[in-house]
Coordinates of C-alpha atoms in Angstrom, one line a residue:
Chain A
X1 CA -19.3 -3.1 -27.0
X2 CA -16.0 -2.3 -25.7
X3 CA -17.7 -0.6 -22.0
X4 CA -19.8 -4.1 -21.8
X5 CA -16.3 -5.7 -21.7
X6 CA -15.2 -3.6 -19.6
X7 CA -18.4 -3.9 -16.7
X8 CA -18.3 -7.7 -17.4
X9 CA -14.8 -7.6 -16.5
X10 CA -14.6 -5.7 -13.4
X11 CA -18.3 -7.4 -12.0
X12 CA -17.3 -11.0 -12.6
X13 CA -13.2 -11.3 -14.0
X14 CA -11.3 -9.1 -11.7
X15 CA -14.4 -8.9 -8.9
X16 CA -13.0 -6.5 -6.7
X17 CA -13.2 -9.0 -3.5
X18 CA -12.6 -12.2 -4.7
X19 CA -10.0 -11.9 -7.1
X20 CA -8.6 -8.0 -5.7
X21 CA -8.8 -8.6 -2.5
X22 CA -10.2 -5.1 -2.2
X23 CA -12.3 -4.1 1.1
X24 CA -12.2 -7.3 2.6
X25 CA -12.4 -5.8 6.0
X26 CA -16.1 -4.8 5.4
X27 CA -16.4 -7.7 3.5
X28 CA -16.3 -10.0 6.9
X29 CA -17.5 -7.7 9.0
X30 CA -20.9 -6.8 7.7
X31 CA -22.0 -10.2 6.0
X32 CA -23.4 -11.9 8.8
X33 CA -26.6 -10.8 8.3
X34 CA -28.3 -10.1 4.8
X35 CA -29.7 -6.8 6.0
X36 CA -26.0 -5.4 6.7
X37 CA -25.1 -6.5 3.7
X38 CA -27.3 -5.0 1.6
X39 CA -27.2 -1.7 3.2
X40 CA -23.5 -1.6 3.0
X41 CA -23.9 -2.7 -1.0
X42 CA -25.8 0.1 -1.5
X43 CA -23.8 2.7 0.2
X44 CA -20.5 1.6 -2.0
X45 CA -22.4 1.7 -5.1
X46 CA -23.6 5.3 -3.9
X47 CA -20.0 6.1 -2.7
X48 CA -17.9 4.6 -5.2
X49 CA -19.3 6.2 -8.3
X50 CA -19.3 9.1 -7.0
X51 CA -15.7 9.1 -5.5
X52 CA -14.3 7.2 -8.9
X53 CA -15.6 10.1 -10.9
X54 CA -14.4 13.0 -8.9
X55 CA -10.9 11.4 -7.9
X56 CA -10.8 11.3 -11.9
X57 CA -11.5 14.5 -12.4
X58 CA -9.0 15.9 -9.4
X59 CA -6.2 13.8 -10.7
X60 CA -7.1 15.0 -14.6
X61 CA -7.2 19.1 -13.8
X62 CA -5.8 19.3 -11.2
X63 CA -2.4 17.0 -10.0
X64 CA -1.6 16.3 -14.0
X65 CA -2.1 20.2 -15.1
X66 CA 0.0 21.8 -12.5
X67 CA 2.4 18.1 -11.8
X68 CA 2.3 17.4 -8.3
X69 CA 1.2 13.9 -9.0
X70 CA 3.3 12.9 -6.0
X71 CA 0.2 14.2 -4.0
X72 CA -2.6 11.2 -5.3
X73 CA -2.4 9.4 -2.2
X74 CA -3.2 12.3 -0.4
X75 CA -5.6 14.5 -2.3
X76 CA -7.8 11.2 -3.1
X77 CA -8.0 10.1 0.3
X78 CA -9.0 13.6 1.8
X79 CA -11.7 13.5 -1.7
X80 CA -13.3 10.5 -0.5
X81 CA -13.4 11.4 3.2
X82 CA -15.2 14.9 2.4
X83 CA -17.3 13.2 0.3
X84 CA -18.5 10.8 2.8
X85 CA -19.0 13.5 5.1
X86 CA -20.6 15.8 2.5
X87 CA -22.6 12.8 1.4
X88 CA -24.0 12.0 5.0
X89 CA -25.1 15.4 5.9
X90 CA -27.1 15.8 2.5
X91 CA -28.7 12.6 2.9
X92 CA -29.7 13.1 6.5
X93 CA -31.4 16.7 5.4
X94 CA -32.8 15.4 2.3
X95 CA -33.6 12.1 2.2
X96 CA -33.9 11.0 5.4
X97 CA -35.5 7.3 4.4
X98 CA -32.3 6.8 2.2
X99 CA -30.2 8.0 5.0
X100 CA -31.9 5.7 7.8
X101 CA -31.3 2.6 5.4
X102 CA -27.4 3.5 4.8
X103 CA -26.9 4.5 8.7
X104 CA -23.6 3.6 10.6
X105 CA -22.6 2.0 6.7
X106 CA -21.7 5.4 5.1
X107 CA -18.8 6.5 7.6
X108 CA -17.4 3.2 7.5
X109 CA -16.7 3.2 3.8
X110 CA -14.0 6.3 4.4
X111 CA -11.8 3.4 5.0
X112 CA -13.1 0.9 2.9
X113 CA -10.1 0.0 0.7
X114 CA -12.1 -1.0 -2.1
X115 CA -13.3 3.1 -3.2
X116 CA -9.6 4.2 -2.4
X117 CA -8.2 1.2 -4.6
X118 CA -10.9 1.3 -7.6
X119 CA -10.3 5.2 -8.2
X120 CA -6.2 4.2 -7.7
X121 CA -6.8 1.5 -10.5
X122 CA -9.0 3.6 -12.6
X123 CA -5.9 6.2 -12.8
X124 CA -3.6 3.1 -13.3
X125 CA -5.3 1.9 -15.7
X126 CA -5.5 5.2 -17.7
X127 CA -9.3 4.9 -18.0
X128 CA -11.1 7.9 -20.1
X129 CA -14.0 9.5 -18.2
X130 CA -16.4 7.4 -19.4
X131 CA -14.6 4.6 -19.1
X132 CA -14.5 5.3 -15.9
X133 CA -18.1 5.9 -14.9
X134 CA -18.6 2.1 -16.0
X135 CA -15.5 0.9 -14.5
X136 CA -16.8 2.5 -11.0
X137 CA -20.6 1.6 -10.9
X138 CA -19.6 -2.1 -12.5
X139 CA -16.7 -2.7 -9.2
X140 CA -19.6 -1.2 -6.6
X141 CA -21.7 -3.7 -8.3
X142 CA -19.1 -6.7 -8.1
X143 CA -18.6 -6.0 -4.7
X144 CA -22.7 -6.0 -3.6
X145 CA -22.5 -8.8 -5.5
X146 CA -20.3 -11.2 -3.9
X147 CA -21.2 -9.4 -0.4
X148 CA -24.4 -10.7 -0.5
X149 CA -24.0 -14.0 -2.1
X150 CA -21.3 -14.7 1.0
X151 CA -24.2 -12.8 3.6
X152 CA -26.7 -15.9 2.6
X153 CA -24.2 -18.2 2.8
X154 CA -23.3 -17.1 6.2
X155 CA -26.6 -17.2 7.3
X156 CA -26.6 -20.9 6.8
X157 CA -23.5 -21.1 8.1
X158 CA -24.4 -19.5 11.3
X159 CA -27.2 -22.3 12.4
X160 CA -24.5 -25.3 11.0
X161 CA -22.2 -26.9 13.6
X162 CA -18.8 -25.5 13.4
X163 CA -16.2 -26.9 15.2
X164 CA -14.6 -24.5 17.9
X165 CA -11.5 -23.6 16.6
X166 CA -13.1 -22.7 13.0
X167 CA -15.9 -20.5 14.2
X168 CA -16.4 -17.1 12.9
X169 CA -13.7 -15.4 10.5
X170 CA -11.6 -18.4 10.1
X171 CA -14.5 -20.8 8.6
X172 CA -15.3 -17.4 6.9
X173 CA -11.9 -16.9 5.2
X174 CA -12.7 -20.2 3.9
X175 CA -16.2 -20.1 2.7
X176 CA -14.6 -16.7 0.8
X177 CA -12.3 -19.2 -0.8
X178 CA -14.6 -21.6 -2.0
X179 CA -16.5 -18.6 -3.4
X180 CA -13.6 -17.0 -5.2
X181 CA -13.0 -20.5 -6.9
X182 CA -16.4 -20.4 -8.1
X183 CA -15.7 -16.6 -9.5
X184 CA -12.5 -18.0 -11.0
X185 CA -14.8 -20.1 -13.8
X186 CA -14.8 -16.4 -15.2
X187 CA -11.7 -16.1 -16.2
X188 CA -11.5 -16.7 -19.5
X189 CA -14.7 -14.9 -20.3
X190 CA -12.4 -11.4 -21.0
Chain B
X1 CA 8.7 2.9 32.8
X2 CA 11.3 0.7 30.5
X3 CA 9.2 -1.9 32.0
X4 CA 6.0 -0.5 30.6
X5 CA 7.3 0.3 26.8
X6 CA 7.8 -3.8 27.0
X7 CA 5.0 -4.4 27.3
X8 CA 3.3 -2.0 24.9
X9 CA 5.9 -3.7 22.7
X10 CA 5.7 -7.5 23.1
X11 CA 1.5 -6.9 22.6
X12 CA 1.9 -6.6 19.4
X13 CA 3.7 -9.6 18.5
X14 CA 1.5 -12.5 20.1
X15 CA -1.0 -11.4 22.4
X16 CA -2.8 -9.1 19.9
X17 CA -1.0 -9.6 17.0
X18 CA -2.7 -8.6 13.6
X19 CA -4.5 -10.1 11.7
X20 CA -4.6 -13.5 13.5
X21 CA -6.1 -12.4 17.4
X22 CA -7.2 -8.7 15.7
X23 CA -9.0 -9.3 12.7
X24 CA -7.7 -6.3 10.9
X25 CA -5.8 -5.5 7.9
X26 CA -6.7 -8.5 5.9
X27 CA -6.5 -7.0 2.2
X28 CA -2.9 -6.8 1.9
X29 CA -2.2 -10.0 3.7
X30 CA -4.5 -11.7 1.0
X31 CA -3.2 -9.3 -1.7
X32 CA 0.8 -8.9 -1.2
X33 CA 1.5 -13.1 0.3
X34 CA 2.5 -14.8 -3.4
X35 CA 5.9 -14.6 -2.6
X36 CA 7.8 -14.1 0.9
X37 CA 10.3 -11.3 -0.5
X38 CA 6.3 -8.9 -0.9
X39 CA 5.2 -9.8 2.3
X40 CA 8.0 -9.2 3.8
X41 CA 8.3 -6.0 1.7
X42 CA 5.1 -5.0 2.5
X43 CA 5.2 -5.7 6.5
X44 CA 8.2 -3.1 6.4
X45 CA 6.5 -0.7 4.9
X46 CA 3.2 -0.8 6.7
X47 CA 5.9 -0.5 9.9
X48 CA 7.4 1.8 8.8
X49 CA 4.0 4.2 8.7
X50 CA 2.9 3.1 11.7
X51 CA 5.7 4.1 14.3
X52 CA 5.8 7.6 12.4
X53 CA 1.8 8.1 12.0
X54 CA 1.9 7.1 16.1
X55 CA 4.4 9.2 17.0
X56 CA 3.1 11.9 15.2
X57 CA -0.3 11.3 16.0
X58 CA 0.3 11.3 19.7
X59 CA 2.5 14.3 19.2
X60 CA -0.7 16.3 18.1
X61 CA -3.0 14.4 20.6
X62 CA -3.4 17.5 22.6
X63 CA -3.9 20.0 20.0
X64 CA -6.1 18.4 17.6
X65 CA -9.7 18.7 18.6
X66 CA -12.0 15.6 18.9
X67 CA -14.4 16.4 16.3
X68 CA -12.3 16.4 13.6
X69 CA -9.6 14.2 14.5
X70 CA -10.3 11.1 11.5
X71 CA -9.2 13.6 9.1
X72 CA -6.2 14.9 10.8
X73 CA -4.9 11.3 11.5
X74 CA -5.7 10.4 7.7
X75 CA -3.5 13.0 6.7
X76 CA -1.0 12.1 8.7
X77 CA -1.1 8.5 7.8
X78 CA -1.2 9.8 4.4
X79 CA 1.9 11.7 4.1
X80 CA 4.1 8.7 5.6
X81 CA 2.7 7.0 3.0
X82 CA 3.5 9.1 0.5
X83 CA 7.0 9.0 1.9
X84 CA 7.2 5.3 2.2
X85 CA 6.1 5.2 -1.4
X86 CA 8.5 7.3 -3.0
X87 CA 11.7 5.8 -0.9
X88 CA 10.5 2.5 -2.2
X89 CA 10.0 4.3 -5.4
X90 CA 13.7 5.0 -5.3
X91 CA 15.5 2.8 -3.5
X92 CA 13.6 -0.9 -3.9
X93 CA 12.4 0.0 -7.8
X94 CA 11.3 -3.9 -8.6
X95 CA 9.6 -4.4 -5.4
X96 CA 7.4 -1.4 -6.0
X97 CA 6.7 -2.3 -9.0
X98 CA 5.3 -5.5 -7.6
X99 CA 3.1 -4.2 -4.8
X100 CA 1.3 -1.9 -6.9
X101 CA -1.8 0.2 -5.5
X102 CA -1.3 -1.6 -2.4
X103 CA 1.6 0.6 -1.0
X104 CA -1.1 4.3 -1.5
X105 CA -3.3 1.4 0.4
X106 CA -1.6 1.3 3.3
X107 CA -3.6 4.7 3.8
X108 CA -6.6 2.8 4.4
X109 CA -4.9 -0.2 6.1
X110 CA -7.7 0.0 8.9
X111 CA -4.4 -1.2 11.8
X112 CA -2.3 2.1 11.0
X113 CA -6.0 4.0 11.6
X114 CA -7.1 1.6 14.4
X115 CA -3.7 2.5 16.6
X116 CA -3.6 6.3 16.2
X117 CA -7.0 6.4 17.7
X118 CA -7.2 3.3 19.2
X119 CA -3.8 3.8 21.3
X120 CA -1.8 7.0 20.1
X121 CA -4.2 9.1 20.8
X122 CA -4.6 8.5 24.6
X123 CA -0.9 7.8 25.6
X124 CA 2.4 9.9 25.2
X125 CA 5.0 9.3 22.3
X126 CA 7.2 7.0 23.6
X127 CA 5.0 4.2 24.5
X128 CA 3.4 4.8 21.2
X129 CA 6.0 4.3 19.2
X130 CA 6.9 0.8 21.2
X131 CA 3.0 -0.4 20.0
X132 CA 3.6 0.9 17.0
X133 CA 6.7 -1.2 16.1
X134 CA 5.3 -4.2 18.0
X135 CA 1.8 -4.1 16.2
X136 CA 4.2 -3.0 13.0
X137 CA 6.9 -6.2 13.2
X138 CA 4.1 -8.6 14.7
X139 CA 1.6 -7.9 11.2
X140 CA 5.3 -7.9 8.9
X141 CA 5.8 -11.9 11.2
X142 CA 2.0 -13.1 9.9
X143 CA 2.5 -11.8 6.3
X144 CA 5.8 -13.6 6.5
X145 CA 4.4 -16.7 7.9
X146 CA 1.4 -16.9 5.1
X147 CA 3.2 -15.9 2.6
X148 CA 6.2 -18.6 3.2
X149 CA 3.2 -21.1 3.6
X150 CA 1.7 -20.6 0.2
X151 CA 4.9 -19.7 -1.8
X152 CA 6.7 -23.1 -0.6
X153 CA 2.9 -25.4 -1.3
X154 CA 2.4 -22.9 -4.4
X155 CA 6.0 -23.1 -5.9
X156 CA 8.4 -25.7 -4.1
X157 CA 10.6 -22.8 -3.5
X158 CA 11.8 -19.3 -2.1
X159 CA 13.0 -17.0 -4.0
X160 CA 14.6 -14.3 -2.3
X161 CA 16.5 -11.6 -4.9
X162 CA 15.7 -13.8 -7.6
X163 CA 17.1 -16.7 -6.9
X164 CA 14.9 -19.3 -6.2
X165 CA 15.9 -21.4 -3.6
X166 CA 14.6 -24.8 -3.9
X167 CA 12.6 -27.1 -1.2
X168 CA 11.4 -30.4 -2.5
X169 CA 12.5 -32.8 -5.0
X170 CA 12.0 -32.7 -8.9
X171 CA 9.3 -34.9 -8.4
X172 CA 7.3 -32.6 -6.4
X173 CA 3.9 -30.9 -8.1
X174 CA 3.3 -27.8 -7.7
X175 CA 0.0 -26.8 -5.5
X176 CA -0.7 -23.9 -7.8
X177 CA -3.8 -23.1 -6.1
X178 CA -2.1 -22.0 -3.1
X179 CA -0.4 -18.9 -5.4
X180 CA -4.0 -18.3 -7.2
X181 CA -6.8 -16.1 -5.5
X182 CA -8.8 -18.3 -3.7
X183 CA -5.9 -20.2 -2.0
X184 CA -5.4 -16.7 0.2
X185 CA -8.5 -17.1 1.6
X186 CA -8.2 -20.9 2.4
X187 CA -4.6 -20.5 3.6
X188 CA -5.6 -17.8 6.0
X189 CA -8.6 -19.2 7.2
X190 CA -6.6 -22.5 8.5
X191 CA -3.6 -20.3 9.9
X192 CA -6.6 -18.7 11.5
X193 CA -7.6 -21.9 13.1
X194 CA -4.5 -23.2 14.1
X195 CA -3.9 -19.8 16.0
X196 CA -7.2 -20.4 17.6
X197 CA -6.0 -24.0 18.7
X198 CA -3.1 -22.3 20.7
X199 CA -4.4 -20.7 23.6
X200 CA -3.6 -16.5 24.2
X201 CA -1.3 -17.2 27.4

């Protein structure tokens, strides 16, 4: 009961977009088309799990057992970069469809702020492992979520008349608002 | 040459100034603009990492080798921020507090990555660290700007140390929805506009 909380809470309460402001940069960059959008979804979810678990288990066994916490920053970011790299080259040899589908996405998410901030607030938060695993797969989800709600409604934004000095990002920013209010109705469910 | 580290300089602080003509960095100006004392905070510390990470990074242009340069630069973006993080951690305890996960964020703070290979890894150290400072006090100006805008509609005041300093009259209401989530994105996405009414020259 407690873990449904928990993935209702970080999918829809504290959506890692809208109301963390976590990987925005992506956020705006790949949602013009729905096809983007998707395939970057996907590649977080992949990523993010993946990272959330093993930056877990390196700050766990490794930074807490021999106390050079001072090192998180560090050690998690150089985690999530090989594994982005690692991830890549296994996809390309073994699944090649998956891999084609994910493309120029997987690279990108090295600096994705969202994977380095969940596994940062899945420490802060003193999270137990399996805590965790749902904490990380529900965020990835949260984020494909609103990502691809705010890809369709850029699509009809894109063949609406904007005036000039709105265009692009700044009529963007402001479609984000009007989504995050919507995402604020939530907050009272947790 | 003087003439040249200007210009590197000055860049940063209209003509390509982040995030408002470079549309980079945009999680901590939503994240960190509630109140001007984080912004402000927050545009010193991302400064601070840059001019180092530059330097360094242009330092090491010649012997790191192409292939695996990300990496390198992420590490050496990394440890300023690990050094950043622990002065704060000492020095400005409250403000720390306050800025949370975003200060290990700066890591992935896609301007501090953008000029080391954007810039610091093409030109020599001294002209890097002049972009790095300009792009570095030009992003701390918007995060000022934002955040003045949304903690004077949010609160009717500035509070600076903790004392508030007070704008408008007791009769005015607070526009709380400035201060909440979704006010960041308006907010920016008007300051956006109005930037784009003034023209680059």
């Amino acid at each position: 009961m407690d873990l449904i909380l928990l993935a209702i809470g970080c999918i829809f309460v504290n959506n890692i977009l809208l109301a963390q402001f976590l990987g925005n940069c992506p956020f705006l960059g790949t949602s013009n088309k729905m096809e983007t959008a998707v395939g970057m979804s996907m590649a977080v979810v992949f990523v993010l799990v993946m990272a959330g678990v093993i930056s877990w288990m390196v700050d766990h066994y490794l930074l807490k057992t021999l106390d050079i916490e001072y090192l998180r920053t560090v050690s998690f970011i150089l985690v999530i970069a090989s594994l982005v790299q690692f991830v890549e080259m296994f996809l390309k040899k073994s699944i090649p469809a998956l891999y084609a589908g994910l493309g120029i996405f997987l690279p990108l998410i090295t600096t994705n702020c969202a994977v380095m901030g969940v596994c940062l607030i899945n420490i802060k938060e003193e999270y137990t492992f399996v805590q965790v695993l749902v904490s990380s797969f529900s965020y990835a989800v949260g984020f494909g979520l609103a990502l691809i709600i705010f890809a369709g409604l850029r699509e009809r934004i894109n063949i609406a008349r904007v005036p000039k000095p709105l265009q692009d990002t700044s009529i963007g920013l402001i479609t984000a608002g009007i989504l995050s209010l919507s995402f604020f109705a939530f907050k009272g469910m947790v | 040459m003087a003439q040249s580290i200007a210009k590197e300089f000055t860049k940063g602080l209209w003509t390509e100034i982040a995030p408002f003509r470079i549309v980079l960095g945009l999680c901590p100006i939503l994240a960190v603009t509630k109140t001007v004392e984080n912004g402000i905070g927050m545009g010193l510390a991302t400064t601070f990492v840059l001019v180092f990470s530059n330097f360094f990074v242009s330092l090491f242009r010649n012997i790191i080798p192409a292939k695996v340069r990300i990496p390198c630069f992420i590490v050496i973006i990394a440890t300023f921020v690990t050094i950043v993080e622990l002065l704060m951690q000492a020095y400005t305890y409250p403000l720390f507090l306050k800025l949370g996960i975003f200060i290990p964020l700066i890591v992935v703070n896609c301007i501090v990555l953008g000029r080391a290979e954007a810039f610091a890894s093409k030109n020599a150290p001294h002209l890097s660290i002049a972009d790095g400072l300009g792009m570095g006090i030009g992003f701390t100006l918007s995060l000022a700007v934002l955040s003045a805008v949304r903690e004077v509609l949010g609160t009717g005041a500035i509070t600076f140390y903790e004392t508030p300093i007070v704008l408008f009259g007791p009769a005015f209401e607070p526009f709380t929805f400035m201060v909440e989530a979704p006010g960041a994105f308006v907010c920016l996405g008007l300051l956006l506009c109005f930037m784009n009414l003034i023209p680059k020259k």
